[in-house]
mmCIF file of N, CA and C in Angstrom:
data_model
loop_
_atom_site.group_PDB
_atom_site.id
_atom_site.type_symbol
_atom_site.label_atom_id
_atom_site.label_comp_id
_atom_site.label_asym_id
_atom_site.label_seq_id
_atom_site.Cartn_x
_atom_site.Cartn_y
_atom_site.Cartn_z
ATOM 1 N N UNK A 1 6.933 -68.297 22.977
ATOM 2 C CA UNK A 1 7.400 -67.466 22.952
ATOM 3 C C UNK A 1 8.584 -67.068 22.033
ATOM 4 N N UNK A 2 8.424 -65.976 21.381
ATOM 5 C CA UNK A 2 9.138 -65.570 20.007
ATOM 6 C C UNK A 2 10.618 -64.879 20.616
ATOM 7 N N UNK A 3 11.456 -65.684 19.881
ATOM 8 C CA UNK A 3 12.915 -65.629 20.122
ATOM 9 C C UNK A 3 13.387 -64.329 19.491
ATOM 10 N N UNK A 4 14.561 -63.708 19.939
ATOM 11 C CA UNK A 4 15.049 -62.319 19.308
ATOM 12 C C UNK A 4 16.082 -62.914 18.284
ATOM 13 N N UNK A 5 16.083 -62.273 16.970
ATOM 14 C CA UNK A 5 17.039 -63.029 16.087
ATOM 15 C C UNK A 5 17.734 -61.592 15.955
ATOM 16 N N UNK A 6 19.597 -61.471 15.965
ATOM 17 C CA UNK A 6 19.806 -60.284 16.078
ATOM 18 C C UNK A 6 20.059 -60.198 14.353
ATOM 19 N N UNK A 7 19.926 -59.228 13.910
ATOM 20 C CA UNK A 7 19.927 -58.785 12.415
ATOM 21 C C UNK A 7 21.262 -58.642 12.181
ATOM 22 N N UNK A 8 21.764 -59.410 10.793
ATOM 23 C CA UNK A 8 23.144 -59.318 10.072
ATOM 24 C C UNK A 8 22.709 -58.838 9.064
ATOM 25 N N UNK A 9 23.578 -58.366 7.954
ATOM 26 C CA UNK A 9 24.034 -58.017 6.695
ATOM 27 C C UNK A 9 23.328 -58.955 6.056
ATOM 28 N N UNK A 10 22.475 -58.372 5.075
ATOM 29 C CA UNK A 10 21.887 -59.116 4.162
ATOM 30 C C UNK A 10 20.435 -59.701 4.442
ATOM 31 N N UNK A 11 19.924 -59.359 5.701
ATOM 32 C CA UNK A 11 18.573 -59.679 6.330
ATOM 33 C C UNK A 11 17.360 -58.656 5.971
ATOM 34 N N UNK A 12 17.997 -57.684 5.629
ATOM 35 C CA UNK A 12 16.830 -56.593 5.508
ATOM 36 C C UNK A 12 17.646 -55.680 4.360
ATOM 37 N N UNK A 13 16.685 -54.702 3.832
ATOM 38 C CA UNK A 13 17.121 -53.497 2.826
ATOM 39 C C UNK A 13 16.189 -52.367 3.104
ATOM 40 N N UNK A 14 16.465 -51.015 2.580
ATOM 41 C CA UNK A 14 15.656 -50.232 3.074
ATOM 42 C C UNK A 14 15.035 -49.730 1.743
ATOM 43 N N UNK A 15 13.342 -49.854 1.778
ATOM 44 C CA UNK A 15 12.599 -49.465 0.377
ATOM 45 C C UNK A 15 12.747 -48.117 0.200
ATOM 46 N N UNK A 16 12.629 -47.676 -1.164
ATOM 47 C CA UNK A 16 12.425 -46.333 -1.414
ATOM 48 C C UNK A 16 11.492 -45.221 -0.675
ATOM 49 N N UNK A 17 10.499 -46.093 -0.172
ATOM 50 C CA UNK A 17 9.820 -45.307 0.887
ATOM 51 C C UNK A 17 10.228 -44.994 2.300
ATOM 52 N N UNK A 18 11.458 -45.936 2.355
ATOM 53 C CA UNK A 18 12.007 -45.618 3.729
ATOM 54 C C UNK A 18 11.650 -46.803 5.185
ATOM 55 N N UNK A 19 10.976 -47.487 4.367
ATOM 56 C CA UNK A 19 10.742 -49.022 5.176
ATOM 57 C C UNK A 19 11.632 -50.186 5.055
ATOM 58 N N UNK A 20 12.092 -50.931 5.982
ATOM 59 C CA UNK A 20 12.890 -52.145 6.349
ATOM 60 C C UNK A 20 11.685 -52.930 5.539
ATOM 61 N N UNK A 21 12.657 -53.670 4.555
ATOM 62 C CA UNK A 21 12.072 -55.034 4.078
ATOM 63 C C UNK A 21 13.012 -56.260 4.172
ATOM 64 N N UNK A 22 12.505 -57.140 5.023
ATOM 65 C CA UNK A 22 13.450 -58.198 5.211
ATOM 66 C C UNK A 22 13.238 -59.295 4.044
ATOM 67 N N UNK A 23 14.374 -59.857 3.816
ATOM 68 C CA UNK A 23 14.635 -60.629 2.467
ATOM 69 C C UNK A 23 14.312 -62.251 3.258
ATOM 70 N N UNK A 24 14.590 -62.807 2.118
ATOM 71 C CA UNK A 24 14.083 -64.474 2.320
ATOM 72 C C UNK A 24 15.206 -64.790 3.416
ATOM 73 N N UNK A 25 16.695 -64.511 3.303
ATOM 74 C CA UNK A 25 17.385 -65.057 4.145
ATOM 75 C C UNK A 25 17.008 -65.001 5.552
ATOM 76 N N UNK A 26 16.223 -63.658 5.858
ATOM 77 C CA UNK A 26 16.017 -63.016 7.432
ATOM 78 C C UNK A 26 14.839 -64.324 7.565
ATOM 79 N N UNK A 27 13.669 -64.445 6.869
ATOM 80 C CA UNK A 27 12.754 -65.289 6.927
ATOM 81 C C UNK A 27 12.711 -66.644 7.310
ATOM 82 N N UNK A 28 14.015 -67.233 6.491
ATOM 83 C CA UNK A 28 14.557 -68.835 6.701
ATOM 84 C C UNK A 28 15.165 -68.596 7.932
ATOM 85 N N UNK A 29 16.007 -67.866 8.663
ATOM 86 C CA UNK A 29 16.623 -67.535 10.085
ATOM 87 C C UNK A 29 15.592 -67.777 10.846
ATOM 88 N N UNK A 30 14.600 -67.371 10.718
ATOM 89 C CA UNK A 30 13.085 -66.877 11.610
ATOM 90 C C UNK A 30 12.765 -68.170 11.863
ATOM 91 N N UNK A 31 12.603 -69.150 10.687
ATOM 92 C CA UNK A 31 11.960 -70.103 10.800
ATOM 93 C C UNK A 31 10.504 -70.604 10.608
ATOM 94 N N UNK A 32 9.746 -69.559 10.650
ATOM 95 C CA UNK A 32 8.394 -69.620 10.415
ATOM 96 C C UNK A 32 7.432 -68.479 9.655
ATOM 97 N N UNK A 33 6.320 -68.458 9.124
ATOM 98 C CA UNK A 33 5.763 -67.813 8.432
ATOM 99 C C UNK A 33 4.777 -67.032 9.484
ATOM 100 N N UNK A 34 5.200 -65.668 9.266
ATOM 101 C CA UNK A 34 4.347 -64.731 10.310
ATOM 102 C C UNK A 34 2.867 -64.427 9.740
ATOM 103 N N UNK A 35 2.741 -65.044 8.040
ATOM 104 C CA UNK A 35 1.258 -64.688 7.591
ATOM 105 C C UNK A 35 1.133 -63.201 7.606
ATOM 106 N N UNK A 36 1.931 -62.431 7.430
ATOM 107 C CA UNK A 36 1.593 -60.915 7.103
ATOM 108 C C UNK A 36 1.664 -60.664 5.566
ATOM 109 N N UNK A 37 2.208 -61.601 4.683
ATOM 110 C CA UNK A 37 1.916 -60.974 3.348
ATOM 111 C C UNK A 37 3.739 -60.359 2.802
ATOM 112 N N UNK A 38 4.541 -61.115 3.379
ATOM 113 C CA UNK A 38 5.853 -60.645 3.297
ATOM 114 C C UNK A 38 6.332 -60.565 1.806
ATOM 115 N N UNK A 39 6.801 -59.448 1.330
ATOM 116 C CA UNK A 39 7.531 -59.353 0.047
ATOM 117 C C UNK A 39 8.368 -60.686 -0.757
ATOM 118 N N UNK A 40 9.054 -60.846 0.625
ATOM 119 C CA UNK A 40 9.804 -62.173 0.337
ATOM 120 C C UNK A 40 9.905 -63.352 1.097
ATOM 121 N N UNK A 41 8.830 -63.777 1.250
ATOM 122 C CA UNK A 41 8.235 -64.690 1.991
ATOM 123 C C UNK A 41 8.678 -66.282 1.417
ATOM 124 N N UNK A 42 9.836 -66.924 2.267
ATOM 125 C CA UNK A 42 9.999 -67.929 1.315
ATOM 126 C C UNK A 42 8.780 -69.367 1.551
ATOM 127 N N UNK A 43 7.889 -69.246 2.324
ATOM 128 C CA UNK A 43 6.992 -70.016 2.632
ATOM 129 C C UNK A 43 5.750 -70.090 1.861
ATOM 130 N N UNK A 44 5.693 -69.139 1.057
ATOM 131 C CA UNK A 44 4.466 -69.231 0.054
ATOM 132 C C UNK A 44 3.154 -68.739 0.132
ATOM 133 N N UNK A 45 3.178 -68.147 1.354
ATOM 134 C CA UNK A 45 1.717 -67.700 1.949
ATOM 135 C C UNK A 45 1.363 -66.301 1.171
ATOM 136 N N UNK A 46 0.109 -66.555 0.933
ATOM 137 C CA UNK A 46 -1.034 -65.609 -0.166
ATOM 138 C C UNK A 46 -1.460 -64.931 0.995
ATOM 139 N N UNK A 47 -1.550 -63.675 1.118
ATOM 140 C CA UNK A 47 -2.586 -63.314 1.828
ATOM 141 C C UNK A 47 -4.273 -63.333 1.421
ATOM 142 N N UNK A 48 -4.069 -63.017 0.137
ATOM 143 C CA UNK A 48 -5.692 -62.743 -0.331
ATOM 144 C C UNK A 48 -6.325 -64.331 0.023
ATOM 145 N N UNK A 49 -5.477 -65.406 0.198
ATOM 146 C CA UNK A 49 -6.149 -66.549 0.038
ATOM 147 C C UNK A 49 -6.144 -67.127 1.550
ATOM 148 N N UNK A 50 -5.328 -66.254 2.348
ATOM 149 C CA UNK A 50 -5.083 -66.964 3.730
ATOM 150 C C UNK A 50 -4.502 -68.460 3.849
ATOM 151 N N UNK A 51 -3.574 -68.852 2.853
ATOM 152 C CA UNK A 51 -2.971 -70.059 2.838
ATOM 153 C C UNK A 51 -1.429 -70.072 2.643
ATOM 154 N N UNK A 52 -0.837 -71.014 2.769
ATOM 155 C CA UNK A 52 0.637 -71.448 2.804
ATOM 156 C C UNK A 52 0.627 -72.525 1.448
ATOM 157 N N UNK A 53 1.374 -72.103 0.532
ATOM 158 C CA UNK A 53 1.644 -73.056 -0.608
ATOM 159 C C UNK A 53 2.704 -74.038 0.002
ATOM 160 N N UNK A 54 2.077 -75.656 -0.479
ATOM 161 C CA UNK A 54 2.612 -76.731 0.612
ATOM 162 C C UNK A 54 3.948 -77.044 -0.595
ATOM 163 N N UNK A 55 5.145 -77.092 -0.340
ATOM 164 C CA UNK A 55 6.324 -77.307 -1.132
ATOM 165 C C UNK A 55 6.115 -78.962 -0.775
ATOM 166 N N UNK A 56 6.841 -79.566 -2.153
ATOM 167 C CA UNK A 56 6.884 -81.126 -2.616
ATOM 168 C C UNK A 56 7.961 -81.290 -1.717
#
């Protein structure tokens, strides 16, 4: 079950189109990659290859 993470300042910003865009700070706080191709994904997910870049 996914846990509800309260939003804090710096967790997201509003794009010029009016969408909420989560920052790297939020993704790290969440603790996993959702594999949606997020703009600020700290896990290195590549939507076109459906793979996560492994860090050293």
